[in-house]
PDB file of C-alpha atoms in Angstrom:
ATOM      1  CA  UNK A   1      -6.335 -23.397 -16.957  1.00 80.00           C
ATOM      2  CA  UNK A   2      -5.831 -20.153 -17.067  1.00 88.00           C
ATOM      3  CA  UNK A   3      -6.866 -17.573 -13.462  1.00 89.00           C
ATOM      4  CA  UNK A   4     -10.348 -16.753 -14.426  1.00 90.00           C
ATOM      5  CA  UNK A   5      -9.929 -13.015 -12.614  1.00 94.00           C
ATOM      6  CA  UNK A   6      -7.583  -9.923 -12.892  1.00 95.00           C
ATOM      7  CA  UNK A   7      -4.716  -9.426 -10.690  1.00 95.00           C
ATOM      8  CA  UNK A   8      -6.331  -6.393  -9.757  1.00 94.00           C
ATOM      9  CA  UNK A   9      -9.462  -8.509  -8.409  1.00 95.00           C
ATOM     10  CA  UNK A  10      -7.433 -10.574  -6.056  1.00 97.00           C
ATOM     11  CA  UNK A  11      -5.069  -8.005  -4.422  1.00 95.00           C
ATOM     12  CA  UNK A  12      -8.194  -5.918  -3.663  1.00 94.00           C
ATOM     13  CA  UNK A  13     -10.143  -8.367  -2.206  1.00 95.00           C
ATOM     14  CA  UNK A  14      -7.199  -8.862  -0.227  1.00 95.00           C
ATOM     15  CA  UNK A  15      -6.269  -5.438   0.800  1.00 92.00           C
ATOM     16  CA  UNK A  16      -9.833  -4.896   1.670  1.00 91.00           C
ATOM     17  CA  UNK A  17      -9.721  -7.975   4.048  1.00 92.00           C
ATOM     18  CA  UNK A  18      -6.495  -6.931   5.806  1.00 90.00           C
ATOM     19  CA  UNK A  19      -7.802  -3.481   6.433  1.00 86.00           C
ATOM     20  CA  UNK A  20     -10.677  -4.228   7.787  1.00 86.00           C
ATOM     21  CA  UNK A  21      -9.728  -6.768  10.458  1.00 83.00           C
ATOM     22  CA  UNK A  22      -9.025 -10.492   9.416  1.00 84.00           C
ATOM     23  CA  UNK A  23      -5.325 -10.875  10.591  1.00 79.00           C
ATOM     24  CA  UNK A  24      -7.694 -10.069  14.273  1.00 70.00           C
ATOM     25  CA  UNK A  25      -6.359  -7.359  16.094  1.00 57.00           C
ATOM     26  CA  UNK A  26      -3.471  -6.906  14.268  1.00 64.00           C
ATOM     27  CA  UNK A  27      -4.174  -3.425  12.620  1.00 68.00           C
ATOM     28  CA  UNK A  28      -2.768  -3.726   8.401  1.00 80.00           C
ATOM     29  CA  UNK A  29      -2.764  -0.100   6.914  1.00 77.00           C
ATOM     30  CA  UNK A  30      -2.549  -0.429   3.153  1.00 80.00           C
ATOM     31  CA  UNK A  31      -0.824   2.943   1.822  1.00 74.00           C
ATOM     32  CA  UNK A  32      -2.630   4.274  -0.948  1.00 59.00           C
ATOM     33  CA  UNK A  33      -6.081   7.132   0.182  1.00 48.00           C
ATOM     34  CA  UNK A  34      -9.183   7.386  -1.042  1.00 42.00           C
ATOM     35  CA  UNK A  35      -9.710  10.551  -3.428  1.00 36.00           C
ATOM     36  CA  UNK A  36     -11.268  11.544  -0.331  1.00 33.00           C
ATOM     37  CA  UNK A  37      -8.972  11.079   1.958  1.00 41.00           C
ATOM     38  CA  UNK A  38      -6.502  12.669  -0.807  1.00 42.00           C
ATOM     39  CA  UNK A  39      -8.417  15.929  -0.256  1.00 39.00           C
ATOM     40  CA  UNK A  40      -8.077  15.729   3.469  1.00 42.00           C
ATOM     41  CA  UNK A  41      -5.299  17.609   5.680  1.00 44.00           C
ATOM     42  CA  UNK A  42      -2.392  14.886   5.468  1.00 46.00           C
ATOM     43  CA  UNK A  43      -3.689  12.616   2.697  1.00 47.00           C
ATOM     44  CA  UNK A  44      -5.308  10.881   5.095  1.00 48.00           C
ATOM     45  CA  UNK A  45      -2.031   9.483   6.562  1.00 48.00           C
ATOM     46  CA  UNK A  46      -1.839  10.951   9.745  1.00 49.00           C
ATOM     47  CA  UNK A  47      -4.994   9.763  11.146  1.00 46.00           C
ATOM     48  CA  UNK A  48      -5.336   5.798   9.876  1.00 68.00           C
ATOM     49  CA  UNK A  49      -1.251   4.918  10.543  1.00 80.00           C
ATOM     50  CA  UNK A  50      -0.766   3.196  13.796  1.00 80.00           C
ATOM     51  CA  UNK A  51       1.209   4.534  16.542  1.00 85.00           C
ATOM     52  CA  UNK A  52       3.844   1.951  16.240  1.00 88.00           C
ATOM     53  CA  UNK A  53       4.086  -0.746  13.213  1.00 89.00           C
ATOM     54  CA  UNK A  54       6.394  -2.949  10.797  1.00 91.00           C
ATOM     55  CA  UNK A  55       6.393  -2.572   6.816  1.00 93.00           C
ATOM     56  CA  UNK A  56       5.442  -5.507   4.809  1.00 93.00           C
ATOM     57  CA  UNK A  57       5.607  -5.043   1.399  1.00 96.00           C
ATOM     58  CA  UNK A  58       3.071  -7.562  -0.823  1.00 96.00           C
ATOM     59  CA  UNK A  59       3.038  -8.413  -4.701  1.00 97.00           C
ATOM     60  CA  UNK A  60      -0.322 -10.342  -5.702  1.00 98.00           C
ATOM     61  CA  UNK A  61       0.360 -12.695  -8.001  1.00 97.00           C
ATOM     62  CA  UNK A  62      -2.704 -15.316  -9.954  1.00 97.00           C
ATOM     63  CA  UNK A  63      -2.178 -18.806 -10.616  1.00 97.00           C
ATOM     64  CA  UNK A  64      -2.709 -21.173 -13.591  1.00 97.00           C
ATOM     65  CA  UNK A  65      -5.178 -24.172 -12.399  1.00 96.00           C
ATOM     66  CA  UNK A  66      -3.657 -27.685 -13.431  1.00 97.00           C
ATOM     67  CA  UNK A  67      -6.824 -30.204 -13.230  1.00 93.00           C
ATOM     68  CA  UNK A  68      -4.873 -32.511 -15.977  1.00 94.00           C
ATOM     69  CA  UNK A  69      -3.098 -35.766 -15.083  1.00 94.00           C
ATOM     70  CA  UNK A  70      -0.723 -35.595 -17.320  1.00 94.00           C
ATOM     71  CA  UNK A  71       0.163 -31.719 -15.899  1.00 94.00           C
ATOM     72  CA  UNK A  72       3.911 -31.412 -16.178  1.00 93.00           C
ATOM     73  CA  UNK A  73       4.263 -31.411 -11.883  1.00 94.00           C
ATOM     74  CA  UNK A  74       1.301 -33.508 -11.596  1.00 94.00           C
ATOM     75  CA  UNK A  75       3.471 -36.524  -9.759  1.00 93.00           C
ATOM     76  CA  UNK A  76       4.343 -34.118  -7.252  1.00 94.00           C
ATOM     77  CA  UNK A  77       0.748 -33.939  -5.851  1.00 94.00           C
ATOM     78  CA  UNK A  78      -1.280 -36.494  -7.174  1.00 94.00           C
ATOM     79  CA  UNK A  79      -4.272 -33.861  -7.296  1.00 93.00           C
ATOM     80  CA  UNK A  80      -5.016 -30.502  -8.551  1.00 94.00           C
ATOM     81  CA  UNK A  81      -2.937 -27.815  -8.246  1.00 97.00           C
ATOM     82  CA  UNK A  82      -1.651 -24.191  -9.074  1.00 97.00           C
ATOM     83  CA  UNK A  83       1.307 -22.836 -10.986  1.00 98.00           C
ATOM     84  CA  UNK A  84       2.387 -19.596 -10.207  1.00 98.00           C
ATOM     85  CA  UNK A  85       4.970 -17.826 -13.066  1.00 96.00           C
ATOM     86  CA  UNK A  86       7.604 -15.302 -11.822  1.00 96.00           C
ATOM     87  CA  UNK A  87       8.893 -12.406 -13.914  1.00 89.00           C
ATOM     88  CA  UNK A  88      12.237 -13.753 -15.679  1.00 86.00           C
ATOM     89  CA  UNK A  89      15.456 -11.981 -15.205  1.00 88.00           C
ATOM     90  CA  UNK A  90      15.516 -11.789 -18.615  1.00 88.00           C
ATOM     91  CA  UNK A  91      12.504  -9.245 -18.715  1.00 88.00           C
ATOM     92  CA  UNK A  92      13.096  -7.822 -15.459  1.00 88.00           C
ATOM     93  CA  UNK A  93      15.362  -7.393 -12.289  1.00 89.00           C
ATOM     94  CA  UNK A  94      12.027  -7.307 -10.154  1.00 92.00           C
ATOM     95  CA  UNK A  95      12.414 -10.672  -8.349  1.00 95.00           C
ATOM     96  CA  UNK A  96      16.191 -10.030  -7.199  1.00 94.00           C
ATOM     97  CA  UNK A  97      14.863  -6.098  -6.218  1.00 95.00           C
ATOM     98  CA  UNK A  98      12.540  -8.245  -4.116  1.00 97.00           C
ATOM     99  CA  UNK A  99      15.288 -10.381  -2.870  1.00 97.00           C
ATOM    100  CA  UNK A 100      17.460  -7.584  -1.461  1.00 96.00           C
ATOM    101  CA  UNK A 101      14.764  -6.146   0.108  1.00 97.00           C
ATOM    102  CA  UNK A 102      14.008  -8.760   1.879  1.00 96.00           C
ATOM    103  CA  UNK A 103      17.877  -8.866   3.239  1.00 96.00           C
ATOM    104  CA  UNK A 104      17.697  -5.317   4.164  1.00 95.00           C
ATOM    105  CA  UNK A 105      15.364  -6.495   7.059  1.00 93.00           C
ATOM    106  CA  UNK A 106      11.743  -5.866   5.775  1.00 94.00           C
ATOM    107  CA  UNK A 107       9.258  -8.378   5.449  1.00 93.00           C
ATOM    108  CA  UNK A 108       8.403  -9.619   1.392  1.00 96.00           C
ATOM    109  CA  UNK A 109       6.388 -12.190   0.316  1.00 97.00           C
ATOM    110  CA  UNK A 110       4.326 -12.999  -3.107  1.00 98.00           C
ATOM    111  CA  UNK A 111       0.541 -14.244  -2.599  1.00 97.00           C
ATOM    112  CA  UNK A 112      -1.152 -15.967  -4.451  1.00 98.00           C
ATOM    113  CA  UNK A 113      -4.691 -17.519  -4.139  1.00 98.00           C
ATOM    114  CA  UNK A 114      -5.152 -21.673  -3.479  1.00 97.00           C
ATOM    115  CA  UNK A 115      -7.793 -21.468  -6.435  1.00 96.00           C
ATOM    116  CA  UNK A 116      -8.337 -19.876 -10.366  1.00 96.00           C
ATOM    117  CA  UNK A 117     -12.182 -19.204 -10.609  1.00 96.00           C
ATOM    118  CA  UNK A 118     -14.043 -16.118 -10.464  1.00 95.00           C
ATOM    119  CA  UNK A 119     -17.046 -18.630  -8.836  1.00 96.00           C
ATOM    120  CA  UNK A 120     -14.420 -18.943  -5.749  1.00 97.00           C
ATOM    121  CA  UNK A 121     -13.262 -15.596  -5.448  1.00 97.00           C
ATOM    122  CA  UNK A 122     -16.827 -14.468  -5.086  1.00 97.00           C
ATOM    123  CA  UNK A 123     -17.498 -16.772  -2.591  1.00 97.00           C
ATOM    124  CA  UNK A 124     -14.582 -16.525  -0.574  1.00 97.00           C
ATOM    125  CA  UNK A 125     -15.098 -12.517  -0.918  1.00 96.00           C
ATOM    126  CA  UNK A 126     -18.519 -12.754   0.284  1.00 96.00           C
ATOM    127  CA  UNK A 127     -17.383 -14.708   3.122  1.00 96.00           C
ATOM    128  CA  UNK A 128     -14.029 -12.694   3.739  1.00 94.00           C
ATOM    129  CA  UNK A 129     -11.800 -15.977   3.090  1.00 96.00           C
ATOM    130  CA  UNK A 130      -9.707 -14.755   0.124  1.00 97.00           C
ATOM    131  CA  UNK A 131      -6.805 -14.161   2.209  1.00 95.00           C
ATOM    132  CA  UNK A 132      -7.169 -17.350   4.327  1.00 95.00           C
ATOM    133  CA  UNK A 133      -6.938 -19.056   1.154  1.00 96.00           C
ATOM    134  CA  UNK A 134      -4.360 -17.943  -0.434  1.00 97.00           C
ATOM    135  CA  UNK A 135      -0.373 -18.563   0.153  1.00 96.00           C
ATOM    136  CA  UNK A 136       2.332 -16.731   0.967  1.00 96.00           C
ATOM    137  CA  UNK A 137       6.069 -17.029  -0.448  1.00 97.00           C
ATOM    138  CA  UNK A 138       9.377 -15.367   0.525  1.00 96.00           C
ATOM    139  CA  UNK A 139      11.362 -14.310  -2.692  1.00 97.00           C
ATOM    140  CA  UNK A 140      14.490 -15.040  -0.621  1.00 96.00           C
ATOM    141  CA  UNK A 141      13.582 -18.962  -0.120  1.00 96.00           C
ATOM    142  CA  UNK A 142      12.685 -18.957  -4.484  1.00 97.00           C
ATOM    143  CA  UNK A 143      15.948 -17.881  -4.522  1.00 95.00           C
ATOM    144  CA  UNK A 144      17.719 -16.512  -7.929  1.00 93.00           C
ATOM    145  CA  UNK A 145      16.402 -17.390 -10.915  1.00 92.00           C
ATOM    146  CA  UNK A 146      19.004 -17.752 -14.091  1.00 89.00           C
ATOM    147  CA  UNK A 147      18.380 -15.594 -16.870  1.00 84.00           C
ATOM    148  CA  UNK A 148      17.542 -17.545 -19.629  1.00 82.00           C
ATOM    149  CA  UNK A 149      14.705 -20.143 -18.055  1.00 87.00           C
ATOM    150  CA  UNK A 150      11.181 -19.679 -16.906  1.00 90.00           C
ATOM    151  CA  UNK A 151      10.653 -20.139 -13.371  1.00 95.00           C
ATOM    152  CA  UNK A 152       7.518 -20.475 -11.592  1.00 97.00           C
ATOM    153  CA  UNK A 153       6.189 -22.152  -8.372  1.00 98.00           C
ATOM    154  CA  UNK A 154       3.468 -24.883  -7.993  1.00 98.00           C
ATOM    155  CA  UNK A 155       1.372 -25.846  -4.899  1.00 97.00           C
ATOM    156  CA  UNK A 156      -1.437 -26.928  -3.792  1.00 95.00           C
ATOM    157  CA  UNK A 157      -4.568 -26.632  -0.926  1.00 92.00           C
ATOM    158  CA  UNK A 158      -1.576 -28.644   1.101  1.00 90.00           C
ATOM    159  CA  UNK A 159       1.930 -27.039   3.016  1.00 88.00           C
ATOM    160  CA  UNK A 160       3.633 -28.790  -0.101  1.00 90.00           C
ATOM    161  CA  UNK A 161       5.286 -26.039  -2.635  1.00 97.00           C
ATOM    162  CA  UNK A 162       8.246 -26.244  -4.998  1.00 97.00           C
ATOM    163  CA  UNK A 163      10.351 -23.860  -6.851  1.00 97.00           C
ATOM    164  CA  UNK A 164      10.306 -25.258 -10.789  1.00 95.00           C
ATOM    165  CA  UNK A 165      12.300 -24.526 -13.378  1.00 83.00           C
ATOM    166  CA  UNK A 166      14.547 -27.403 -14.859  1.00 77.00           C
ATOM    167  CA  UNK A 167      14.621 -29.719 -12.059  1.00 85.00           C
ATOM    168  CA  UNK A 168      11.773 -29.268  -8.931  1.00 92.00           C
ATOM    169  CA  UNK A 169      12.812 -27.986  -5.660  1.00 95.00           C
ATOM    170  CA  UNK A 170      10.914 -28.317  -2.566  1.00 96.00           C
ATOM    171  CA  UNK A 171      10.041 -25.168  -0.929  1.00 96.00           C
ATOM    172  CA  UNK A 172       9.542 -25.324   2.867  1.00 93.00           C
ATOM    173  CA  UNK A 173       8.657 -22.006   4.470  1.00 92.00           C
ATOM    174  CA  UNK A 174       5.312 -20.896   2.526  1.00 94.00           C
ATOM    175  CA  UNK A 175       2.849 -20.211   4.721  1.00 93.00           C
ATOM    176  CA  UNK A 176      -0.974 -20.490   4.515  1.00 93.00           C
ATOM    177  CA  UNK A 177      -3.208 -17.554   5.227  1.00 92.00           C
ATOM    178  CA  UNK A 178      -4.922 -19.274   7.833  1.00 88.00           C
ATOM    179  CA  UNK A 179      -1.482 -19.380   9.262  1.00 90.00           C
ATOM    180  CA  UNK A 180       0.068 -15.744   8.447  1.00 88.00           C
ATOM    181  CA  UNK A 181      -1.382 -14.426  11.413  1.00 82.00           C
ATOM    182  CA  UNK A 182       0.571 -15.631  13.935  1.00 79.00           C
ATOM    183  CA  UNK A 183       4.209 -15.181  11.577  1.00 78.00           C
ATOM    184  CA  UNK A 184       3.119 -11.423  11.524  1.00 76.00           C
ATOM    185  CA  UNK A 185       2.323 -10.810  15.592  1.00 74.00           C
ATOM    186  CA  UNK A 186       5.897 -12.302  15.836  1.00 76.00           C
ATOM    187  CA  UNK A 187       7.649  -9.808  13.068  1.00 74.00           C
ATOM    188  CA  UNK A 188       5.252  -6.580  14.420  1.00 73.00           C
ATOM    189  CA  UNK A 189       6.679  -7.378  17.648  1.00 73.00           C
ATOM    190  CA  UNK A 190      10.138  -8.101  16.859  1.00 84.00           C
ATOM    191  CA  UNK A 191      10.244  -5.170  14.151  1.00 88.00           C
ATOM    192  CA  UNK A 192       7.875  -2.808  15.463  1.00 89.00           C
ATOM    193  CA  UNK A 193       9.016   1.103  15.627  1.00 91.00           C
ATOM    194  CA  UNK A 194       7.069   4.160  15.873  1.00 93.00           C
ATOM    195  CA  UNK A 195       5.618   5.326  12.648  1.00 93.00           C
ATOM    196  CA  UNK A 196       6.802   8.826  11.955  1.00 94.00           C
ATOM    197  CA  UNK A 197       8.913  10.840   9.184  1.00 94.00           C
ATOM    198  CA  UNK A 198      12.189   9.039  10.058  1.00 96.00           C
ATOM    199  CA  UNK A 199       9.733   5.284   9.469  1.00 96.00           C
ATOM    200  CA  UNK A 200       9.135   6.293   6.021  1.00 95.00           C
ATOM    201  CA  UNK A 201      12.576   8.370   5.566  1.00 95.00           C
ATOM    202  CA  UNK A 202      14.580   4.713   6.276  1.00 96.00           C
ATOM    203  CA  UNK A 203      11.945   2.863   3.690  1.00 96.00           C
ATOM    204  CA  UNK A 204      12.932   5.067   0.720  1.00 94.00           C
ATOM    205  CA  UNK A 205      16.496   5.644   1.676  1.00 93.00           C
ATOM    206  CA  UNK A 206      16.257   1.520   1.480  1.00 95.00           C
ATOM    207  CA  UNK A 207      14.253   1.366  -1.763  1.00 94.00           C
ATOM    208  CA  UNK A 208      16.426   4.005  -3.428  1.00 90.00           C
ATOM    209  CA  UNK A 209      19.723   2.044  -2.329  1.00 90.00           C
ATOM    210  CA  UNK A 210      18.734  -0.826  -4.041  1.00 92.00           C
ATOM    211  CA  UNK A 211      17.317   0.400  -6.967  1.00 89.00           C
ATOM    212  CA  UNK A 212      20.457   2.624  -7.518  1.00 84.00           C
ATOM    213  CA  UNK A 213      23.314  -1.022  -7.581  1.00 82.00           C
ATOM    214  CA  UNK A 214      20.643  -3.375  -9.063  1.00 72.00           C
ATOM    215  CA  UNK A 215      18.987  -1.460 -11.969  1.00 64.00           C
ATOM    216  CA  UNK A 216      20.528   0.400 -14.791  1.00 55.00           C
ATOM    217  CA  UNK A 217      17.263   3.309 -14.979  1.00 61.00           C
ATOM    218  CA  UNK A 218      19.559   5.906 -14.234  1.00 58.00           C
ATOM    219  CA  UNK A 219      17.771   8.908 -15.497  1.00 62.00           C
ATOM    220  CA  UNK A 220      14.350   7.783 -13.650  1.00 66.00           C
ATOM    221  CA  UNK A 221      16.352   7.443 -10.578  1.00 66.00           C
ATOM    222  CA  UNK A 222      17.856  11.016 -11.188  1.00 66.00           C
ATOM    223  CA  UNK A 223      14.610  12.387 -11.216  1.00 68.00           C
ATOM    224  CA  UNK A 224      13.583  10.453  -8.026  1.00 72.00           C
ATOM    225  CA  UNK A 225      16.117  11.497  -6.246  1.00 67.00           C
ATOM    226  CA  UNK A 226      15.708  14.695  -6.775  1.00 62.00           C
ATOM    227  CA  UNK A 227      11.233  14.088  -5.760  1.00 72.00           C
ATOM    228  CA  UNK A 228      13.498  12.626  -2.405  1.00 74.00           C
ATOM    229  CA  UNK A 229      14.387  16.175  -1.809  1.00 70.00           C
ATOM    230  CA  UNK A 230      11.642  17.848  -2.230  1.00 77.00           C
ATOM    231  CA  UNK A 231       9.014  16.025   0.358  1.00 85.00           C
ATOM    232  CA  UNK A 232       8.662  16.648   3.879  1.00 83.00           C
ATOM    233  CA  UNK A 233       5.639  15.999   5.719  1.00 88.00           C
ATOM    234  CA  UNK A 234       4.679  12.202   6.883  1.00 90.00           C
ATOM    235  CA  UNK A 235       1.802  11.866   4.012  1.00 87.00           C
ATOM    236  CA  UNK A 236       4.232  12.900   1.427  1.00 88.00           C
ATOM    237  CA  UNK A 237       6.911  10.740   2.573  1.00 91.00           C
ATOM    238  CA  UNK A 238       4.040   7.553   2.994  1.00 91.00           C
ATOM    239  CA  UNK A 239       2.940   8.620  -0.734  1.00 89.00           C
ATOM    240  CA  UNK A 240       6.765   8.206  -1.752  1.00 91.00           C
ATOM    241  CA  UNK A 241       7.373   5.155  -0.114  1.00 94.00           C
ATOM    242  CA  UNK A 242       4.650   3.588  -1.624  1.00 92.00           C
ATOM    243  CA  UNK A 243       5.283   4.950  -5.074  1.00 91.00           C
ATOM    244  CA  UNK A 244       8.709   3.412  -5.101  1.00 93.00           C
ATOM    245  CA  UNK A 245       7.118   0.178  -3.826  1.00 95.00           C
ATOM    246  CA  UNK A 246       4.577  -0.151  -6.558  1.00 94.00           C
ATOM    247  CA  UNK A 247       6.636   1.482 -10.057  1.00 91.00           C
ATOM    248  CA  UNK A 248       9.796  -0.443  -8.993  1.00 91.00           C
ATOM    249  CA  UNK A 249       8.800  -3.453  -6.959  1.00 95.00           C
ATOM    250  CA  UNK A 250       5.384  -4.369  -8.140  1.00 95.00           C
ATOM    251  CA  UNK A 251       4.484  -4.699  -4.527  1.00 96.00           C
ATOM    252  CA  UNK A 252       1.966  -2.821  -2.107  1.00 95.00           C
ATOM    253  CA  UNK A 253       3.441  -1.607   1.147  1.00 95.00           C
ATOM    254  CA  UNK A 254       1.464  -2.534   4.426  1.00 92.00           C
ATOM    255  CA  UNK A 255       1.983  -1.123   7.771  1.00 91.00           C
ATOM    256  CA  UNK A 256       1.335  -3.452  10.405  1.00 88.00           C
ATOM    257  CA  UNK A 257       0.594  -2.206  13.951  1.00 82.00           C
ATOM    258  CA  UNK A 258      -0.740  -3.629  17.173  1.00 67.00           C
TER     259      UNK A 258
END
């Protein structure tokens, strides 16, 4: 069956949960202000970014709910569970963008909820759950996808996960949101660096490296370039950082700080 709520639903319910506390005192900073904060001196920025922090850059995905028996991956469960497509190579370079951002040292994953009703979003909302049940996946483990097949990964309320597209492979490094926690206190730590202009400066340089060998929008990346030039304080450089992370990556950007 088909998610039952907007991709917009879930990845709010999720940013709202990181903000506000669940990873425990681990401090998530989702970059995009308020229209009030907007108005304020510094966007905002300046006053909710920790001290010292790690990126992690996040693209919510939905999943399809297969209830069926005779569901294509059904034998690889033996129980309900969730199909999440990716974007084809075909259609877009977004997945391998992900991929080499991930090698340049920053922490990527996809998430996806561990259920397809708008019944269990609410509740899990209500009781600030959504990202506890939900699942993470590194676009470097998926791996490449070929060009001409659909790719997508299924899973289920277990640690089992595979990669499909024409034969299943097992996927072993997904982790649980019950379970993120502790995977992020080890990257903050390991990662961590004080988040100022040259923080933000080495995000876009990044993003604008990779965009400019792995996509072929050359007069959108003129023009960004040239917006590269022209910012200078930290909000404007957050804003920018973000905006390459959303238009070109589909992903939100997170700072995470102790």
């Amino acid at each position: 069956m088909d998610p039952l709520f907007s991709e917009f639903s879930y990845g709010y319910t999720v940013t709202e949960e990181l903000a506000t506390g669940v990873l425990g005192f681990q401090k998530v900073r989702p970059l995009f202000p308020t229209q009030y904060q907007e108005a304020q001196p510094g966007g905002g920025y300046d006053v909710n970014l920790p001290y010292s922090g790690a990126p992690m850059y996040l693209q919510f995905k939905r999943a399809d709910g297969m209830i069926r028996t005779n569901a294509k991956e059904y034998h690889l469960f033996n129980d309900t569970y969730y199909r999440m497509h990716l974007m084809p190579p075909r259609y877009s370079p977004q997945h391998e963008l992900l991929i080499h951002l991930k090698a340049s040292g920053n922490d990527v994953y996809y998430i996806t909820p561990e259920f397809y009703t708008d019944e269990e979003l609410a509740s899990y909302y209500d009781n600030r759950t959504v990202f506890f049940n939900s699942r993470t996946f590194s676009p470097s483990e998926i791996g490449h996808l070929s060009y001409d097949e659909d790719h997508y990964v299924v899973y289920n309320n277990s640690p089992i996960a595979w990669i499909c597209s024409e034969e299943p492979r097992r996927l072993e490094k997904s982790i649980r949101g019950r379970d993120f926690s502790e995977q992020i206190i080890v990257t903050t730590r390991q990662k961590s660096r004080r988040v100022d202009e040259s923080f933000f400066d080495k995000l876009i340089d990044t993003s604008i490296n990779i965009l400019e060998k792995k996509t072929m929008i050359v007069d959108t990346l003129k023009q960004t370039s040239v917006r590269r030039k022209e910012i200078d304080t930290l909000s404007e450089k957050a804003i920018f950082a973000n905006f390459l992370s959303r238009a070109y990556f589909g992903c939100e950007l997170f700072i995470v700080g102790e």
